Amino acid sequence: LMQVLGVGAKAGAGGFGMRRRDSTTIFEQTPTTICCGLFTLRVGVRIASTLTIAEGLCQLYVHLADVFSGEPVFRWGPERYEQQLQAASALTGAVAIFCGLLGWRSTWTCRPIHARVFRRIQGCLMLWAVLWFLFVGVPVKVEHVDVPLFEELPLSLLPGQPTRPVIDPEWPSGKPTVCQDIADIKGRLVQSLNKNMKHRFLRTGLRRLYTVLLKNVLTCKQTVRLFWGWCAALLVLRGYCIYVAGFFLKVVLRGGDGVMMIGPLADLDKPFTETTSSLLLIREQVRTAFEQMDTDGDGRLSLEELIQYLEGSSHRYKGLSSCPEPDSRAKAL
């Protein structure tokens, strides 16, 4: 009966893989895609998992490079909690790698427990990213500059007059510590370039050139804008990963596999008690189709009722009831 009605079902990787619904198909499946249909949900979860693994590897690399080299690549906030923040970041990197691997595994198993843990860890990574940027980017250090003791003319023009320290007027509320981090990185870069240069006079000239160039590249204001821009981009990316993970969890709970799901997408936003599972949905659709065929309501399906239903379902079956019955001789042949 299902073959006559055009209900084909073939096994797919991790799901039912049935055809989409048309005028002759009872069972409905909906594709699950992201990025305006550019990727399937399964591919989206794998991309998010790969990005999470890459982020975790970067965090572990920076931590191990600081430990084994003895020269920190990046200052991890103020000195009073720098070591604790560095250790927490390394631990978070290991968790991110585990989360990415779990995300890949969830696309193969389609088990709700894997998808749920993957989404929760993504949320924890989002919280850690916010805390890390606050701990590193918010602290400031008050900088002082020397100004002449007498600022009024003509006394300010006198040579050799004493000076007095005042708060840097460019940063009256304090200079962000990330500016000093970038300055330290520039200094280590100049030392590394000079170390590889053997000619003494050429090394001196290049050191001055490097100092001038790096002084005009990534100034403190540029560093602050770049730092918080990096923060915004990372949080947007992490938020989208959380959305993809949550979408995948809903699809898996409804019997989907990240490519197709049974039922409309509107069921994903309903409470689970108000929706039907995949098996109950199939049973309900079969019962509805049977009620449409059983016109006399006797609970039995006759040949005339089936022919009448087929004529109403597709133009291909028009006139099927008017065809004469084959005679007994044709049946015997």
GROMACS .gro file of C-alpha atoms in nm:
model
  333
    1LEU     CA    1   0.000   0.000   0.000
    2MET     CA    2   0.282   0.241   0.085
    3GLN     CA    3   0.453   0.169  -0.247
    4VAL     CA    4   0.129   0.245  -0.435
    5LEU     CA    5   0.081   0.570  -0.243
    6GLY     CA    6   0.438   0.680  -0.314
    7VAL     CA    7   0.561   0.654   0.043
    8GLY     CA    8   0.921   0.544   0.000
    9ALA     CA    9   1.152   0.497   0.292
   10LYS     CA   10   1.518   0.421   0.270
   11ALA     CA   11   1.766   0.399   0.552
   12GLY     CA   12   2.002   0.689   0.586
   13ALA     CA   13   2.306   0.758   0.798
   14GLY     CA   14   2.177   0.843   1.141
   15GLY     CA   15   1.812   0.890   1.043
   16PHE     CA   16   1.510   0.775   0.847
   17GLY     CA   17   1.598   0.945   0.518
   18MET     CA   18   1.239   0.939   0.383
   19ARG     CA   19   1.129   1.143   0.087
   20ARG     CA   20   0.973   1.480   0.130
   21ARG     CA   21   0.599   1.518   0.121
   22ASP     CA   22   0.416   1.587  -0.204
   23SER     CA   23   0.063   1.526  -0.328
   24THR     CA   24   0.105   1.149  -0.306
   25THR     CA   25   0.326   1.123   0.002
   26ILE     CA   26   0.183   1.092   0.350
   27PHE     CA   27   0.494   1.124   0.563
   28GLU     CA   28   0.649   1.468   0.587
   29GLN     CA   29   1.015   1.542   0.643
   30THR     CA   30   1.171   1.886   0.674
   31PRO     CA   31   1.533   1.971   0.589
   32THR     CA   32   1.734   2.131   0.870
   33THR     CA   33   1.980   2.391   0.744
   34ILE     CA   34   2.167   2.697   0.870
   35CYS     CA   35   2.323   3.006   0.712
   36CYS     CA   36   2.022   3.063   0.484
   37GLY     CA   37   2.033   2.705   0.360
   38LEU     CA   38   2.404   2.709   0.277
   39PHE     CA   39   2.493   2.423   0.514
   40THR     CA   40   2.302   2.141   0.669
   41LEU     CA   41   2.272   2.148   1.045
   42ARG     CA   42   2.508   1.851   1.072
   43VAL     CA   43   2.779   2.038   0.880
   44GLY     CA   44   2.718   2.347   1.094
   45VAL     CA   45   2.774   2.150   1.415
   46ARG     CA   46   3.095   2.007   1.273
   47ILE     CA   47   3.219   2.354   1.176
   48ALA     CA   48   3.141   2.485   1.525
   49SER     CA   49   3.319   2.184   1.676
   50THR     CA   50   3.627   2.241   1.459
   51LEU     CA   51   3.644   2.609   1.558
   52THR     CA   52   3.612   2.511   1.924
   53ILE     CA   53   3.899   2.262   1.892
   54ALA     CA   54   4.116   2.525   1.721
   55GLU     CA   55   4.043   2.775   1.999
   56GLY     CA   56   4.135   2.520   2.266
   57LEU     CA   57   4.461   2.432   2.090
   58CYS     CA   58   4.558   2.800   2.074
   59GLN     CA   59   4.497   2.843   2.446
   60LEU     CA   60   4.703   2.536   2.531
   61TYR     CA   61   4.983   2.643   2.296
   62VAL     CA   62   5.013   2.987   2.453
   63HIS     CA   63   5.017   2.835   2.802
   64LEU     CA   64   5.280   2.573   2.717
   65ALA     CA   65   5.492   2.830   2.532
   66ASP     CA   66   5.493   3.051   2.841
   67VAL     CA   67   5.581   2.759   3.069
   68PHE     CA   68   5.867   2.613   2.865
   69SER     CA   69   6.016   2.936   2.729
   70GLY     CA   70   6.004   3.134   3.051
   71GLU     CA   71   5.909   3.447   2.855
   72PRO     CA   72   5.534   3.507   2.845
   73VAL     CA   73   5.386   3.562   2.502
   74PHE     CA   74   5.099   3.758   2.652
   75ARG     CA   75   5.044   3.904   2.996
   76TRP     CA   76   4.748   3.735   3.161
   77GLY     CA   77   4.619   4.036   3.347
   78PRO     CA   78   4.761   4.198   3.661
   79GLU     CA   79   5.037   4.014   3.843
   80ARG     CA   80   4.825   3.947   4.152
   81TYR     CA   81   4.612   3.690   3.967
   82GLU     CA   82   4.809   3.630   3.648
   83GLN     CA   83   4.913   3.272   3.731
   84GLN     CA   84   4.563   3.170   3.837
   85LEU     CA   85   4.415   3.319   3.520
   86GLN     CA   86   4.675   3.146   3.306
   87ALA     CA   87   4.606   2.806   3.466
   88ALA     CA   88   4.231   2.854   3.427
   89SER     CA   89   4.276   2.945   3.060
   90ALA     CA   90   4.481   2.631   2.998
   91LEU     CA   91   4.213   2.419   3.166
   92THR     CA   92   3.948   2.589   2.955
   93GLY     CA   93   4.150   2.509   2.643
   94ALA     CA   94   4.148   2.140   2.732
   95VAL     CA   95   3.772   2.157   2.794
   96ALA     CA   96   3.723   2.329   2.457
   97ILE     CA   97   3.909   2.048   2.280
   98PHE     CA   98   3.691   1.790   2.456
   99CYS     CA   99   3.380   1.990   2.363
  100GLY     CA  100   3.479   1.999   1.997
  101LEU     CA  101   3.542   1.625   1.986
  102LEU     CA  102   3.209   1.565   2.158
  103GLY     CA  103   3.037   1.783   1.898
  104TRP     CA  104   3.183   1.572   1.618
  105ARG     CA  105   3.072   1.255   1.795
  106SER     CA  106   2.719   1.387   1.843
  107THR     CA  107   2.678   1.429   1.466
  108TRP     CA  108   2.750   1.058   1.424
  109THR     CA  109   2.554   0.916   1.715
  110CYS     CA  110   2.265   1.169   1.721
  111ARG     CA  111   2.221   1.093   2.090
  112PRO     CA  112   2.046   1.366   2.290
  113ILE     CA  113   2.290   1.332   2.582
  114HIS     CA  114   2.587   1.417   2.359
  115ALA     CA  115   2.410   1.712   2.197
  116ARG     CA  116   2.296   1.842   2.536
  117VAL     CA  117   2.644   1.826   2.692
  118PHE     CA  118   2.792   1.991   2.381
  119ARG     CA  119   2.550   2.282   2.412
  120ARG     CA  120   2.610   2.326   2.786
  121ILE     CA  121   2.986   2.333   2.744
  122GLN     CA  122   2.946   2.594   2.471
  123GLY     CA  123   2.755   2.806   2.720
  124CYS     CA  124   3.030   2.764   2.979
  125LEU     CA  125   3.292   2.867   2.723
  126MET     CA  126   3.084   3.176   2.648
  127LEU     CA  127   3.083   3.268   3.017
  128TRP     CA  128   3.458   3.212   3.044
  129ALA     CA  129   3.524   3.431   2.739
  130VAL     CA  130   3.333   3.718   2.900
  131LEU     CA  131   3.522   3.678   3.228
  132TRP     CA  132   3.859   3.653   3.056
  133PHE     CA  133   3.813   3.972   2.856
  134LEU     CA  134   3.697   4.153   3.169
  135PHE     CA  135   3.990   4.030   3.379
  136VAL     CA  136   4.246   4.119   3.111
  137GLY     CA  137   4.098   4.428   2.946
  138VAL     CA  138   3.940   4.621   3.234
  139PRO     CA  139   4.242   4.669   3.469
  140VAL     CA  140   4.425   4.997   3.423
  141LYS     CA  141   4.749   5.144   3.550
  142VAL     CA  142   4.792   5.511   3.633
  143GLU     CA  143   5.075   5.655   3.426
  144HIS     CA  144   5.265   5.974   3.514
  145VAL     CA  145   5.449   6.213   3.287
  146ASP     CA  146   5.696   6.487   3.377
  147VAL     CA  147   5.596   6.845   3.305
  148PRO     CA  148   5.787   7.169   3.377
  149LEU     CA  149   5.741   7.307   3.722
  150PHE     CA  150   5.656   7.648   3.576
  151GLU     CA  151   5.415   7.628   3.284
  152GLU     CA  152   5.364   8.001   3.238
  153LEU     CA  153   5.562   8.198   2.986
  154PRO     CA  154   5.841   8.301   2.991
  155LEU     CA  155   5.943   8.079   3.285
  156SER     CA  156   5.849   7.763   3.096
  157LEU     CA  157   6.115   7.846   2.835
  158LEU     CA  158   6.400   7.849   3.083
  159PRO     CA  159   6.641   7.557   3.031
  160GLY     CA  160   6.717   7.315   3.312
  161GLN     CA  161   6.413   7.399   3.520
  162PRO     CA  162   6.279   7.128   3.752
  163THR     CA  163   5.985   6.907   3.657
  164ARG     CA  164   5.697   6.755   3.847
  165PRO     CA  165   5.507   6.430   3.778
  166VAL     CA  166   5.141   6.452   3.679
  167ILE     CA  167   4.887   6.196   3.563
  168ASP     CA  168   4.905   6.136   3.190
  169PRO     CA  169   4.639   6.370   3.048
  170GLU     CA  170   4.578   6.130   2.758
  171TRP     CA  171   4.466   5.861   3.006
  172PRO     CA  172   4.324   6.045   3.309
  173SER     CA  173   4.142   5.734   3.435
  174GLY     CA  174   4.443   5.508   3.391
  175LYS     CA  175   4.613   5.338   3.100
  176PRO     CA  176   4.484   4.987   3.012
  177THR     CA  177   4.729   4.714   3.097
  178VAL     CA  178   4.687   4.555   2.753
  179CYS     CA  179   4.886   4.848   2.613
  180GLN     CA  180   5.185   4.741   2.822
  181ASP     CA  181   5.134   4.384   2.699
  182ILE     CA  182   5.164   4.496   2.337
  183ALA     CA  183   5.467   4.710   2.425
  184ASP     CA  184   5.638   4.405   2.578
  185ILE     CA  185   5.558   4.198   2.269
  186LYS     CA  186   5.711   4.470   2.050
  187GLY     CA  187   6.025   4.472   2.263
  188ARG     CA  188   6.065   4.096   2.239
  189LEU     CA  189   6.011   4.115   1.864
  190VAL     CA  190   6.289   4.374   1.827
  191GLN     CA  191   6.524   4.162   2.038
  192SER     CA  192   6.446   3.855   1.830
  193LEU     CA  193   6.513   4.039   1.505
  194ASN     CA  194   6.839   4.184   1.634
  195LYS     CA  195   6.955   3.847   1.761
  196ASN     CA  196   6.943   3.703   1.409
  197MET     CA  197   7.141   3.994   1.262
  198LYS     CA  198   7.520   3.936   1.283
  199HIS     CA  199   7.649   4.262   1.130
  200ARG     CA  200   7.694   4.511   1.416
  201PHE     CA  201   7.640   4.837   1.225
  202LEU     CA  202   7.349   4.697   1.030
  203ARG     CA  203   7.200   4.562   1.352
  204THR     CA  204   7.215   4.906   1.515
  205GLY     CA  205   7.044   5.075   1.222
  206LEU     CA  206   6.774   4.813   1.195
  207ARG     CA  207   6.708   4.828   1.568
  208ARG     CA  208   6.636   5.199   1.542
  209LEU     CA  209   6.419   5.140   1.236
  210TYR     CA  210   6.225   4.863   1.410
  211THR     CA  211   6.175   5.082   1.715
  212VAL     CA  212   6.034   5.370   1.510
  213LEU     CA  213   5.809   5.147   1.302
  214LEU     CA  214   5.670   4.949   1.594
  215LYS     CA  215   5.613   5.268   1.790
  216ASN     CA  216   5.373   5.390   1.523
  217VAL     CA  217   5.207   5.050   1.474
  218LEU     CA  218   4.946   4.939   1.726
  219THR     CA  219   4.942   5.241   1.949
  220CYS     CA  220   4.763   5.217   2.281
  221LYS     CA  221   4.432   5.342   2.144
  222GLN     CA  222   4.457   5.108   1.847
  223THR     CA  223   4.538   4.822   2.082
  224VAL     CA  224   4.232   4.891   2.297
  225ARG     CA  225   4.003   4.908   1.994
  226LEU     CA  226   4.152   4.588   1.853
  227PHE     CA  227   4.118   4.409   2.186
  228TRP     CA  228   3.750   4.490   2.235
  229GLY     CA  229   3.680   4.428   1.867
  230TRP     CA  230   3.831   4.084   1.911
  231CYS     CA  231   3.609   4.040   2.216
  232ALA     CA  232   3.293   4.131   2.022
  233ALA     CA  233   3.382   3.904   1.728
  234LEU     CA  234   3.458   3.609   1.955
  235LEU     CA  235   3.137   3.651   2.155
  236VAL     CA  236   2.928   3.672   1.838
  237LEU     CA  237   3.092   3.356   1.707
  238ARG     CA  238   3.043   3.179   2.039
  239GLY     CA  239   2.680   3.289   2.052
  240TYR     CA  240   2.619   3.147   1.705
  241CYS     CA  241   2.783   2.819   1.809
  242ILE     CA  242   2.543   2.805   2.105
  243TYR     CA  243   2.250   2.866   1.869
  244VAL     CA  244   2.364   2.587   1.635
  245ALA     CA  245   2.415   2.349   1.927
  246GLY     CA  246   2.069   2.429   2.066
  247PHE     CA  247   1.910   2.387   1.724
  248PHE     CA  248   2.079   2.050   1.682
  249LEU     CA  249   1.961   1.937   2.026
  250LYS     CA  250   1.599   2.021   1.941
  251VAL     CA  251   1.624   1.837   1.610
  252VAL     CA  252   1.775   1.529   1.773
  253LEU     CA  253   1.500   1.525   2.036
  254ARG     CA  254   1.244   1.522   1.753
  255GLY     CA  255   1.408   1.224   1.583
  256GLY     CA  256   1.621   1.419   1.333
  257ASP     CA  257   1.980   1.356   1.230
  258GLY     CA  258   2.100   1.705   1.141
  259VAL     CA  259   1.995   1.672   0.777
  260MET     CA  260   1.622   1.595   0.793
  261MET     CA  261   1.363   1.581   1.068
  262ILE     CA  262   1.014   1.440   1.090
  263GLY     CA  263   0.746   1.705   1.114
  264PRO     CA  264   0.754   2.082   1.061
  265LEU     CA  265   1.013   2.314   1.211
  266ALA     CA  266   0.738   2.485   1.410
  267ASP     CA  267   0.730   2.184   1.644
  268LEU     CA  268   1.081   2.270   1.764
  269ASP     CA  269   0.956   2.579   1.949
  270LYS     CA  270   0.674   2.394   2.123
  271PRO     CA  271   0.707   2.223   2.460
  272PHE     CA  272   0.788   1.857   2.425
  273THR     CA  273   0.457   1.759   2.587
  274GLU     CA  274   0.269   1.938   2.308
  275THR     CA  275   0.449   1.758   2.027
  276THR     CA  276   0.459   1.397   1.917
  277SER     CA  277   0.766   1.184   1.880
  278SER     CA  278   0.867   1.042   1.545
  279LEU     CA  279   0.694   0.706   1.595
  280LEU     CA  280   0.375   0.864   1.727
  281LEU     CA  281   0.377   1.104   1.435
  282ILE     CA  282   0.405   0.819   1.186
  283ARG     CA  283   0.123   0.631   1.359
  284GLU     CA  284  -0.095   0.942   1.359
  285GLN     CA  285  -0.034   1.006   0.990
  286VAL     CA  286  -0.113   0.643   0.904
  287ARG     CA  287  -0.436   0.665   1.101
  288THR     CA  288  -0.530   0.991   0.929
  289ALA     CA  289  -0.462   0.840   0.586
  290PHE     CA  290  -0.670   0.534   0.672
  291GLU     CA  291  -0.961   0.751   0.784
  292GLN     CA  292  -0.945   0.938   0.455
  293MET     CA  293  -0.961   0.610   0.262
  294ASP     CA  294  -1.230   0.447   0.477
  295THR     CA  295  -1.520   0.656   0.352
  296ASP     CA  296  -1.796   0.437   0.498
  297GLY     CA  297  -1.629   0.424   0.841
  298ASP     CA  298  -1.659   0.047   0.887
  299GLY     CA  299  -1.295   0.009   0.988
  300ARG     CA  300  -1.209  -0.190   0.677
  301LEU     CA  301  -1.049  -0.082   0.352
  302SER     CA  302  -1.212  -0.208   0.034
  303LEU     CA  303  -1.079  -0.201  -0.320
  304GLU     CA  304  -1.335   0.060  -0.423
  305GLU     CA  305  -1.233   0.290  -0.136
  306LEU     CA  306  -0.865   0.256  -0.225
  307ILE     CA  307  -0.934   0.332  -0.592
  308GLN     CA  308  -1.146   0.632  -0.495
  309TYR     CA  309  -0.868   0.767  -0.271
  310LEU     CA  310  -0.607   0.722  -0.543
  311GLU     CA  311  -0.823   0.907  -0.796
  312GLY     CA  312  -0.851   1.200  -0.559
  313SER     CA  313  -0.482   1.206  -0.470
  314SER     CA  314  -0.324   1.238  -0.816
  315HIS     CA  315  -0.421   1.297  -1.176
  316ARG     CA  316  -0.231   0.983  -1.273
  317TYR     CA  317  -0.511   0.770  -1.131
  318LYS     CA  318  -0.801   0.954  -1.298
  319GLY     CA  319  -1.050   0.716  -1.456
  320LEU     CA  320  -0.920   0.415  -1.265
  321SER     CA  321  -1.268   0.329  -1.133
  322SER     CA  322  -1.420   0.333  -1.483
  323CYS     CA  323  -1.187   0.064  -1.614
  324PRO     CA  324  -1.367  -0.270  -1.665
  325GLU     CA  325  -1.283  -0.563  -1.445
  326PRO     CA  326  -1.066  -0.827  -1.614
  327ASP     CA  327  -1.264  -1.141  -1.705
  328SER     CA  328  -1.196  -1.479  -1.558
  329ARG     CA  329  -1.008  -1.597  -1.867
  330ALA     CA  330  -0.764  -1.304  -1.841
  331LYS     CA  331  -0.721  -1.374  -1.472
  332ALA     CA  332  -0.642  -1.738  -1.548
  333LEU     CA  333  -0.385  -1.637  -1.807
   0.00000   0.00000   0.00000
